[in-house]
Coordinates of C-alpha atoms and ligand atoms in Angstrom, one line a residue:
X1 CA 30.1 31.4 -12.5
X2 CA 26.6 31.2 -12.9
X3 CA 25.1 34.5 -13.7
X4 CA 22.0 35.2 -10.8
X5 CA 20.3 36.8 -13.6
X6 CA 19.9 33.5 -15.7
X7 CA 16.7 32.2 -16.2
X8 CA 16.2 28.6 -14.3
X9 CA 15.0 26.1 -16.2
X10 CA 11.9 24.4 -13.9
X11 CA 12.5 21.0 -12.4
X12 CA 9.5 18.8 -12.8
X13 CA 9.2 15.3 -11.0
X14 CA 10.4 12.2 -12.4
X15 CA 8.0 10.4 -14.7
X16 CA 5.7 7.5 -13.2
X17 CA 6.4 10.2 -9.7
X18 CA 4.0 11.4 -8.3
X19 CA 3.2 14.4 -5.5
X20 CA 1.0 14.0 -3.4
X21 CA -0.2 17.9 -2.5
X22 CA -2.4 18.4 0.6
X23 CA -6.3 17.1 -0.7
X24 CA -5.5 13.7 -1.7
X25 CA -2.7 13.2 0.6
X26 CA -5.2 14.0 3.4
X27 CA -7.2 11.4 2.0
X28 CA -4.2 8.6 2.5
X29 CA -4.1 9.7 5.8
X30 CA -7.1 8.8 6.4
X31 CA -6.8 5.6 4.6
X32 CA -3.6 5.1 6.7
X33 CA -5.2 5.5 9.9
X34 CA -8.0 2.6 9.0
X35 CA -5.2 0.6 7.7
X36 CA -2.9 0.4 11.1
X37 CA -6.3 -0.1 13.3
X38 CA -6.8 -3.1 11.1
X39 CA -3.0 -4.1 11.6
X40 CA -3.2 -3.6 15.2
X41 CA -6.5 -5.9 15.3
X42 CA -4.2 -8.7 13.8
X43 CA -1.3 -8.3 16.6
X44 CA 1.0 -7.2 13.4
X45 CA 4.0 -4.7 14.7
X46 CA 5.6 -2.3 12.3
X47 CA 9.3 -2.2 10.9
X48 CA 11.0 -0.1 8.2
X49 CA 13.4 -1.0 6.7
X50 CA 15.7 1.1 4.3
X51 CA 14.7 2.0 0.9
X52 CA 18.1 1.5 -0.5
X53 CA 19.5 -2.3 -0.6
X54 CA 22.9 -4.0 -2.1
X55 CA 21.7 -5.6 -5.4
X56 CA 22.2 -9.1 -4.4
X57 CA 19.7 -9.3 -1.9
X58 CA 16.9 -8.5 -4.9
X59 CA 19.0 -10.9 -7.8
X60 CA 18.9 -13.3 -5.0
X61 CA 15.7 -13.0 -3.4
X62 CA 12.9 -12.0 -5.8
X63 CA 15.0 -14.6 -8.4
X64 CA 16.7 -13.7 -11.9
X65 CA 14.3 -14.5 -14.5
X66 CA 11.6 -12.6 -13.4
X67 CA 9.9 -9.2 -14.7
X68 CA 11.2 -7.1 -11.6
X69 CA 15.1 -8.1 -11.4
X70 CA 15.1 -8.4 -15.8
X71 CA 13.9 -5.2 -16.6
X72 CA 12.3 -2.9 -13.4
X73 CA 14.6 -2.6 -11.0
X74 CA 16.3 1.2 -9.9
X75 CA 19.8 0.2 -10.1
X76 CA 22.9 1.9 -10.0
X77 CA 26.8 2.0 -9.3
X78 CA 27.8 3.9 -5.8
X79 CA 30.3 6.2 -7.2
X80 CA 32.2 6.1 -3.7
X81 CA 33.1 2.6 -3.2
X82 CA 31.5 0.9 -6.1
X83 CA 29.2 -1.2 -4.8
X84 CA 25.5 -1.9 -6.6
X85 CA 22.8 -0.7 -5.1
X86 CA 18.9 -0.9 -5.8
X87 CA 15.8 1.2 -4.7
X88 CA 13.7 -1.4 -3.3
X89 CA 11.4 -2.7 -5.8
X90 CA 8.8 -4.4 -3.1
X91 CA 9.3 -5.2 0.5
X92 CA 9.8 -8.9 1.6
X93 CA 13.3 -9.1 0.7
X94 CA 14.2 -6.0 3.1
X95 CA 11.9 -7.6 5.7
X96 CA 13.4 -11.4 5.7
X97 CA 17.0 -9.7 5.8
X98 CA 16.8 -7.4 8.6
X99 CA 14.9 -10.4 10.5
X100 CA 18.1 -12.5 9.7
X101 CA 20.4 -9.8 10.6
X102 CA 18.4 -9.0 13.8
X103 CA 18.2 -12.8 14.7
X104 CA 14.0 -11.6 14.7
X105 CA 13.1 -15.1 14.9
X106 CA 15.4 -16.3 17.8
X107 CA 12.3 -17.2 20.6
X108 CA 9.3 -16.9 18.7
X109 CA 7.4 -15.9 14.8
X110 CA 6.7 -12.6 14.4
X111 CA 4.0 -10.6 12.8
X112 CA 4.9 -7.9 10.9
X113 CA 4.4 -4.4 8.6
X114 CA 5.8 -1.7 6.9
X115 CA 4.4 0.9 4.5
X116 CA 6.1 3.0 2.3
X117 CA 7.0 3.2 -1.0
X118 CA 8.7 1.0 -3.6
X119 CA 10.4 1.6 -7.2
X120 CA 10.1 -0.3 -10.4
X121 CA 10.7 0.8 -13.8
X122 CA 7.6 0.5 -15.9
X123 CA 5.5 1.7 -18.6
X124 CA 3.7 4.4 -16.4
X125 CA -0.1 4.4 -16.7
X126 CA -3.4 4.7 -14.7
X127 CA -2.0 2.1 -11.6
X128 CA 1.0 1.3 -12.9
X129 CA 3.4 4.3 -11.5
X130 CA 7.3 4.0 -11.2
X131 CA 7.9 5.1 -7.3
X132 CA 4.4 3.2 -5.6
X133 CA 3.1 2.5 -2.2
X134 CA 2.5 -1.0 -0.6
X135 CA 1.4 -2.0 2.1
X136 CA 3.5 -5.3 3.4
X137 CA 2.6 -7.9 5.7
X138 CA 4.6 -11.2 6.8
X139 CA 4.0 -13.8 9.3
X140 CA 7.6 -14.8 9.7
X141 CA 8.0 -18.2 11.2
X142 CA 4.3 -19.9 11.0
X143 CA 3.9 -22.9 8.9
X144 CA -0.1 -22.9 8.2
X145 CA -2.7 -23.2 6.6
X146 CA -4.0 -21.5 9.7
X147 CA -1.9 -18.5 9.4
X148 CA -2.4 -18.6 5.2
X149 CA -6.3 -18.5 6.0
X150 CA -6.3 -16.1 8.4
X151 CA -4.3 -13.6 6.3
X152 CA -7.2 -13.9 3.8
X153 CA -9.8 -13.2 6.3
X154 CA -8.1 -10.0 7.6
X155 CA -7.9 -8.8 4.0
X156 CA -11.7 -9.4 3.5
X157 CA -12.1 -7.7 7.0
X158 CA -10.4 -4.8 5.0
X159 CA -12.4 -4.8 2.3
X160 CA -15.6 -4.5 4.8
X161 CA -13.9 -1.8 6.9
X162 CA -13.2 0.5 3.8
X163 CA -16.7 -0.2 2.0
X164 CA -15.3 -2.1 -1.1
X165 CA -17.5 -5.1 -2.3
X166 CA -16.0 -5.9 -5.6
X167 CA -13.4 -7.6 -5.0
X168 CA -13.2 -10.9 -5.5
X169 CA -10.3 -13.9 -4.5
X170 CA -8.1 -15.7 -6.1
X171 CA -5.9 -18.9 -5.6
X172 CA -3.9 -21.3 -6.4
X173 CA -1.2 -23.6 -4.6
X174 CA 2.4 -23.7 -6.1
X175 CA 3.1 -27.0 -3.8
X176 CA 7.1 -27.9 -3.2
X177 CA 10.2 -27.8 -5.0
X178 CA 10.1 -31.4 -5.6
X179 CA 6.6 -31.2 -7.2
X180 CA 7.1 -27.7 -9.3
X181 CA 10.2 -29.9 -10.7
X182 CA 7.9 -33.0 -12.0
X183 CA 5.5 -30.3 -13.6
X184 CA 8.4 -28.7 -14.3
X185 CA 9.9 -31.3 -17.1
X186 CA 6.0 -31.8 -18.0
X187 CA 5.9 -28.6 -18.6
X188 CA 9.1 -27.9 -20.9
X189 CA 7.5 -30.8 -22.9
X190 CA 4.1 -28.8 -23.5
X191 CA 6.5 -25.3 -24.4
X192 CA 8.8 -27.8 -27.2
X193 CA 5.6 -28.5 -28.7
X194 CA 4.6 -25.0 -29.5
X195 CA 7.7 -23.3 -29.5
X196 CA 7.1 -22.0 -32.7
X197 CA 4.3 -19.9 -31.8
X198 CA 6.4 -18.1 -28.0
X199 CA 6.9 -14.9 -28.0
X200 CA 10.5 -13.8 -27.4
X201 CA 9.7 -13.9 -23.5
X202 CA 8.5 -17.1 -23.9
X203 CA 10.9 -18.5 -25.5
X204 CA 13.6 -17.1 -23.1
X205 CA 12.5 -18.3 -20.6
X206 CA 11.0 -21.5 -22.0
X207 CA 13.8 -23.5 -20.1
X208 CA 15.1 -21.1 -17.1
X209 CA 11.6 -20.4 -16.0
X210 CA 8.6 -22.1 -18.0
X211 CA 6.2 -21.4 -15.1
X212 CA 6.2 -17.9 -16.3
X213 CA 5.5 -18.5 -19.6
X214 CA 1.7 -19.3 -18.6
X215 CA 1.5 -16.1 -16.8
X216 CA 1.6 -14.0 -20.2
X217 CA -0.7 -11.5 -21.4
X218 CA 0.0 -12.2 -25.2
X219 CA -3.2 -13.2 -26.6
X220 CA -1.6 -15.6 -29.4
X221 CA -0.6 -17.7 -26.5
X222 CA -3.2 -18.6 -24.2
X223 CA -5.0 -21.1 -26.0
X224 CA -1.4 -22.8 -25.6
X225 CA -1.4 -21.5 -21.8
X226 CA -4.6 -23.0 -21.4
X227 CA -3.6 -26.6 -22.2
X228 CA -0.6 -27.0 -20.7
X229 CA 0.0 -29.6 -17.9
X230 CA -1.4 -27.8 -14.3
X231 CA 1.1 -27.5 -11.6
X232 CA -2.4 -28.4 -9.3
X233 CA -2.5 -31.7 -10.3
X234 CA 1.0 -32.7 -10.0
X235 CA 0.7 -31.4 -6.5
X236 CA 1.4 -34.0 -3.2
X237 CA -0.6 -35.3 -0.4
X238 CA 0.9 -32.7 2.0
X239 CA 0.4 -30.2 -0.6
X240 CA -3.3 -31.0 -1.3
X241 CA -3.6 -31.3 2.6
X242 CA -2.5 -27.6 3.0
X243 CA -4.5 -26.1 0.9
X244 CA -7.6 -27.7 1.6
X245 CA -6.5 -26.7 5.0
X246 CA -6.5 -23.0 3.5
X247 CA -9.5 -23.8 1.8
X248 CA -12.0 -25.1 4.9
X249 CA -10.7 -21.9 7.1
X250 CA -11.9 -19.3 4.2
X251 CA -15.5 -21.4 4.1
X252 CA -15.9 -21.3 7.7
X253 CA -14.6 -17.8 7.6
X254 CA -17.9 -17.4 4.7
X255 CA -15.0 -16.4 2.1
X256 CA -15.7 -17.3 -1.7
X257 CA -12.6 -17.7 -3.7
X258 CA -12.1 -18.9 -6.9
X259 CA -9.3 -21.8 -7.7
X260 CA -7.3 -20.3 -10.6
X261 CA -4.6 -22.6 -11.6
X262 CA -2.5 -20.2 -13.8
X263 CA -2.2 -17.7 -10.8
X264 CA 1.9 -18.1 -10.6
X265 CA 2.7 -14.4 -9.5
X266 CA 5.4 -12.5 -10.7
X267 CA 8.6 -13.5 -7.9
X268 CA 10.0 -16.3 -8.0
X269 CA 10.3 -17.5 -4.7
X270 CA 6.0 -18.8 -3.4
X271 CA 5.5 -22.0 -2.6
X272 CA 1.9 -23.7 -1.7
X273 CA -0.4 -21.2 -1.1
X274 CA -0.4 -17.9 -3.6
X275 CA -3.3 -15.5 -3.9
X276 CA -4.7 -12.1 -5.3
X277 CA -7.3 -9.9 -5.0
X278 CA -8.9 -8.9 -8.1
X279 CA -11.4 -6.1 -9.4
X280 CA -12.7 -5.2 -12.5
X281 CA -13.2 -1.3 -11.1
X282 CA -10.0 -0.4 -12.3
X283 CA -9.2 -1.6 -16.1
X284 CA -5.9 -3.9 -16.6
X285 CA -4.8 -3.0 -13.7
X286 CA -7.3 -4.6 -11.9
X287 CA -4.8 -6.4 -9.1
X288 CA -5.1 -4.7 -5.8
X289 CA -3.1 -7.3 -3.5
X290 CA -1.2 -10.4 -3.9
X291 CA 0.6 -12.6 -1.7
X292 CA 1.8 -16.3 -1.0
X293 CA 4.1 -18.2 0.9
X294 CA 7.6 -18.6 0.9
X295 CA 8.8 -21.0 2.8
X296 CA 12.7 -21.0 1.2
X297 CA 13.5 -17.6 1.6
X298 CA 14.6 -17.0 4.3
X299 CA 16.9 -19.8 4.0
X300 CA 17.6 -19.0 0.6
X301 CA 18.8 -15.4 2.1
X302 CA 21.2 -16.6 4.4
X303 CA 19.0 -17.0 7.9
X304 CA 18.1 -20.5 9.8
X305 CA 15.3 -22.3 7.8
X306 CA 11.5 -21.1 8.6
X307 CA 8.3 -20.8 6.6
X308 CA 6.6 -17.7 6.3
X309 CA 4.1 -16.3 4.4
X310 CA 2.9 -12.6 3.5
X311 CA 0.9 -10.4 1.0
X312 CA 1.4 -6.4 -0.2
X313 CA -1.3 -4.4 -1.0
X314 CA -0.9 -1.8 -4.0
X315 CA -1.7 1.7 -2.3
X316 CA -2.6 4.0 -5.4
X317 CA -5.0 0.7 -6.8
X318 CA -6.3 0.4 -3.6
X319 CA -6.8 4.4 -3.1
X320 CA -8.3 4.9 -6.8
X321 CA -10.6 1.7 -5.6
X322 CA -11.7 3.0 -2.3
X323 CA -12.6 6.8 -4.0
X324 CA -14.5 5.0 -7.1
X325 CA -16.8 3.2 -4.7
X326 CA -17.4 4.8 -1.3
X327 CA -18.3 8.4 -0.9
X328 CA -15.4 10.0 1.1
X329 CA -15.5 13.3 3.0
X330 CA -12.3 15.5 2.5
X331 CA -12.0 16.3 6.3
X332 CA -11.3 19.5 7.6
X333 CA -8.2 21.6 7.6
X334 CA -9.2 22.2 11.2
X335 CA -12.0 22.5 14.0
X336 CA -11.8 26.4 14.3
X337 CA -10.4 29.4 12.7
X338 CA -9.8 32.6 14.3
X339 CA -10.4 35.8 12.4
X340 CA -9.2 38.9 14.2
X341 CA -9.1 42.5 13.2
X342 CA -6.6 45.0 14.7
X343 CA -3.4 44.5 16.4
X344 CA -4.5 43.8 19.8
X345 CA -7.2 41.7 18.5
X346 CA -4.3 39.3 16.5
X347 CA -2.5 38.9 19.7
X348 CA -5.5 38.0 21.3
X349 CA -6.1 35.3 18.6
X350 CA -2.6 33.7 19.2
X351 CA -3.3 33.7 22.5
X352 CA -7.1 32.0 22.0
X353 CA -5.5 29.4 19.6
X354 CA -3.1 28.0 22.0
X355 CA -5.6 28.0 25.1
X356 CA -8.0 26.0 22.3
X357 CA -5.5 23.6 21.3
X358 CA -4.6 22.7 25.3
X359 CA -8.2 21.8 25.1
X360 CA -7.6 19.6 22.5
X361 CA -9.2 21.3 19.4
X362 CA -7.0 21.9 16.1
X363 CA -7.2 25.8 15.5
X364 CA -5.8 27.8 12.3
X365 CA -5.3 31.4 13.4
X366 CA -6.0 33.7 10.5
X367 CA -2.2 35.0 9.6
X368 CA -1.4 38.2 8.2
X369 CA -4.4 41.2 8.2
X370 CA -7.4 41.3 5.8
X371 CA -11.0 42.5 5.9
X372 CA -13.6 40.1 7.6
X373 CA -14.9 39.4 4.5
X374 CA -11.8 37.9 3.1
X375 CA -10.7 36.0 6.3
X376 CA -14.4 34.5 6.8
X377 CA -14.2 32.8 3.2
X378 CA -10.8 31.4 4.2
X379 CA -12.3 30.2 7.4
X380 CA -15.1 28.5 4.6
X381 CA -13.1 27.1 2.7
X382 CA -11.0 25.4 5.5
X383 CA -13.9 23.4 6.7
X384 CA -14.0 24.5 10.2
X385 CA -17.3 24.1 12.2
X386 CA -16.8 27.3 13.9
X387 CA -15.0 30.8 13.2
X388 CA -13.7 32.4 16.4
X389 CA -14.0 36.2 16.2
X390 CA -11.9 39.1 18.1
X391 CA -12.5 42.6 17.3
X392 CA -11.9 45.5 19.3
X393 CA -15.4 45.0 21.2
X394 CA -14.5 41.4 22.1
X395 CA -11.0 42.6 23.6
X396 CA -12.4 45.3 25.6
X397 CA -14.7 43.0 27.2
X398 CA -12.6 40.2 27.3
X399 CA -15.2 38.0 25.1
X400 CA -15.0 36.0 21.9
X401 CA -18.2 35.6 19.4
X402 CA -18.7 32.3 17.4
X403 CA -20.6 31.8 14.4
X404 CA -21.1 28.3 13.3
X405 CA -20.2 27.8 9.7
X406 CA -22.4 24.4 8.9
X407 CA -25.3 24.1 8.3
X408 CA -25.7 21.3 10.2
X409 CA -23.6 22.4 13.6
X410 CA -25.8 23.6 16.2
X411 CA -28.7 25.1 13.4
X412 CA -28.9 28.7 14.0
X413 CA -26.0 30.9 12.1
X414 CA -26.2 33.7 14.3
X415 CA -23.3 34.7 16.0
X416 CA -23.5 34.5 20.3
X417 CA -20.6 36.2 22.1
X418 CA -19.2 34.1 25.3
X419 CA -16.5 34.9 27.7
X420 CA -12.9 34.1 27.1
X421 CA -12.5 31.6 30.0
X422 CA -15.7 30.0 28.9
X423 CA -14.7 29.4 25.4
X424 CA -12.4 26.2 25.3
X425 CA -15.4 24.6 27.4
X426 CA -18.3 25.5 24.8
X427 CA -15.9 24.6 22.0
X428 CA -15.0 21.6 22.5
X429 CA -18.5 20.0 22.8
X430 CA -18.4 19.9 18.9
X431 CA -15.4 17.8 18.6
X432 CA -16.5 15.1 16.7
Ligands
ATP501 P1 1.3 -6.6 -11.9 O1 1.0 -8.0 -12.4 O2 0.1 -5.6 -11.9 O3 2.5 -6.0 -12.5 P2 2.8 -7.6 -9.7 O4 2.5 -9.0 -9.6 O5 4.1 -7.1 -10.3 O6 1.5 -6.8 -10.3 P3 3.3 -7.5 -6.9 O7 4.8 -7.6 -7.0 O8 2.6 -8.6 -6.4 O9 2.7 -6.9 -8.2 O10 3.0 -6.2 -5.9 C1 1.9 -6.1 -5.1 C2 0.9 -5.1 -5.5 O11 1.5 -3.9 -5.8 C3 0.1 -5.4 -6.8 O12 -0.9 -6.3 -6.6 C4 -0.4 -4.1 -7.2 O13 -1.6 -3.8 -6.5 C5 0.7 -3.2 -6.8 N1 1.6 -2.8 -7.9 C6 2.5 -3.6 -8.6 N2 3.2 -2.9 -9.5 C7 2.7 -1.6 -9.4 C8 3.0 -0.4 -10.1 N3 4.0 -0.3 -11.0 N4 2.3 0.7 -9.7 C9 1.4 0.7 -8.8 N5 1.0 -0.4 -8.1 C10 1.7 -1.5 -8.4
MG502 MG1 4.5 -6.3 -12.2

């Protein structure tokens, strides 16, 4: 038995976790609410998918040798029937399955989103958490470049809507299996040369996944990175036609991008076009959204054979971008508050708040009893235009009296007294 008496030890969140407490999580709202206008602008449809996944589909999907499935990924036994499970580390995979399951793609492509939030087990630090946010967007079933290009161009609408301007494109084109496998052997070549100076990652994966190599931060290695044989010049006709195809859309569109042939990105199943958006606003972790094509996976996962092509965005980076650079308003808790003062006044007040919010207007009644003076500073601090207030004169007479609490609503601070059925109508002239 556990004595009641016993002091609890407190329970804080898991690290790289984070709570998001009313203020800032006000402020994703907001963020959210620009987000799915822009979605809805693009025809794309929301799904959710579960945040829990068998294993397999990850190993399988994102690919072995790669930073999320070696070392990232939330995985662990379920004790009742022993099957492996994972938290999802990023969306796609989730996506593509429950279109093959659903037969999604049976008459037509679809355009799709979720957003929500994904797991990966890393070094927590300022944009690098352990449970993130993305938001995930995939074109299932459209072979491009039209669809590539236009994916680009909605982000950059993004960028406008939400006031960001230094961000900046980057891309590259991964071509086909058959070309990655001719730079491929060209590549190994390159690594044999300089094996001695690979880090342990490089060496490990110097023949199960050269490609990766390139994509290292370890300064003793880029000179070596630098020189090696460019999958961009090994690419096809088709290849070269695509993304030029890509290319011409994001001039027309007046979209600058830079070509950067190391861009590889971090899963293993892109092919042709592969992007990010970068900014120098936020230190190392300066990546704010990256996304390709993947025209094998949905194959690769079981389904009938059709290209796709999709990017996420990282929430907190994008967030911690969007706060840096634009001024936002915290909005207001509500539009009104009620302050009251004696018993019939309070019931009053509950009965004022519904009648307001039939008219549309989001009230906080003042809870509980207090002095004037202490409910008028919480109506201040709530941000509400206007306080609502009921004393014993206002019930007698059947009124309410309104004080504006902004400076800039309505200019005068003095308080005006108008009837009760009156009130919902002079109210909600300051919506907005
Ligand atoms: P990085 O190179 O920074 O590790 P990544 O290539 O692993 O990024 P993706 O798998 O492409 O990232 O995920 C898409 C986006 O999600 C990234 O561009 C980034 O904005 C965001 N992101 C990735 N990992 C994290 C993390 N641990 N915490 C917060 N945001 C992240
Ligand atoms: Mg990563």
């Amino acid at each position: 038995m556990i004595k009641m008496t016993q002091a609890f030890q407190k329970v804080a969140a898991i690290r790289g976790m984070n709570d998001l407490l009313p203020g800032p999580s006000a402020r994703w709202e907001q963020f959210e609410e620009i987000v799915r206008g822009w979605l809805r602008g693009y025809g794309y449809r929301n799904v959710r998918t579960p945040v829990l996944e068998h294993t397999r589909l990850f190993t399988r999907g994102i690919g072995e040798v790669t930073d999320i499935v070696e070392k990232e990924m939330y995985t662990f036994t379920d004790a009742l029937n022993g099957e492996s499970l994972t938290m999802r580390p990023e969306m796609t995979a989730g996506i593509v399955r429950a279109s093959i399951e659903h037969n999604l793609l049976y008459d037509r492509p679809q355009r799709v989103y979720s957003i929500g939030p994904v797991f990966r087990h890393e070094r927590p630090q300022r944009g690098r958490y352990r449970q993130f946010h993305q938001i995930d967007v995939e074109a299932l079933g459209f072979a491009g470049p039209d669809v590539d290009a236009e994916l680009i161009v909605m982000l950059a609408r993004l960028w406008k809507l939400l006031g960001l301007t230094d961000v900046r494109l980057e891309l590259n084109s991964l071509g086909q299996p058959a070309e990655r496998a001719a730079h491929r052997a060209a590549l190994i070549a390159h690594l044999e040369k300089h094996v001695d100076i690979l880090d342990e990652d490089g060496k490990r994966r110097l023949y199960t996944n050269p490609l990766r190599v390139l994509d290292t931060k370890n300064p003793a290695m880029q000179e070596m990175a630098d020189s090696a044989p460019r999958l961009f010049d090994f690419l096809g006709e088709e290849s070269r036609a695509h993304f030029d195809g890509v290319c011409q859309r994001l001039t027309d569109a007046g979209i600058e991008y830079r070509l950067n042939p190391r861009l590889v990105r971090g899963l293993d199943y892109y092919n042709l076009t592969v992007f990010e958006w970068v900014t120098d606003r936020l230190g190392s972790q300066g990546t704010v959204c990256g996304g390709g094509r993947y025209d094998g996976l949905i194959e690769l996962l079981g389904g009938k054979a059709a290209p796709a092509v999709g990017f996420a965005i990282g929430m907190e980076r994008l967030l911690d971008l969007w706060e840096q650079s634009v001024q936002v308003d915290a909005p207001a808790e509500c539009d009104v508050y009620v302050v009251h003062q004696g018993e019939d006044a309070q019931r009053l007040a509950a009965r004022v708040g519904e009648d307001l919010r039939d008219a549309g207007l989001s009230v906080v009644v003042h809870a509980g009893a207090a002095s004037f003076k202490s409910q008028f500073k919480r109506a201040d601090a709530s941000g509400a235009r206007v306080a609502v207030i009921l004393g014993a004169d206002e019930v007698a007479s059947q009124t309410a009296s309104i004080k504006f609490l902004r400076a800039d609503a309505q200019g005068d601070a003095a308080q005006q007294q108008v009837p009760l059925a009156g009130l919902a109508d002079v109210l909600k002239n300051l919506k907005g």
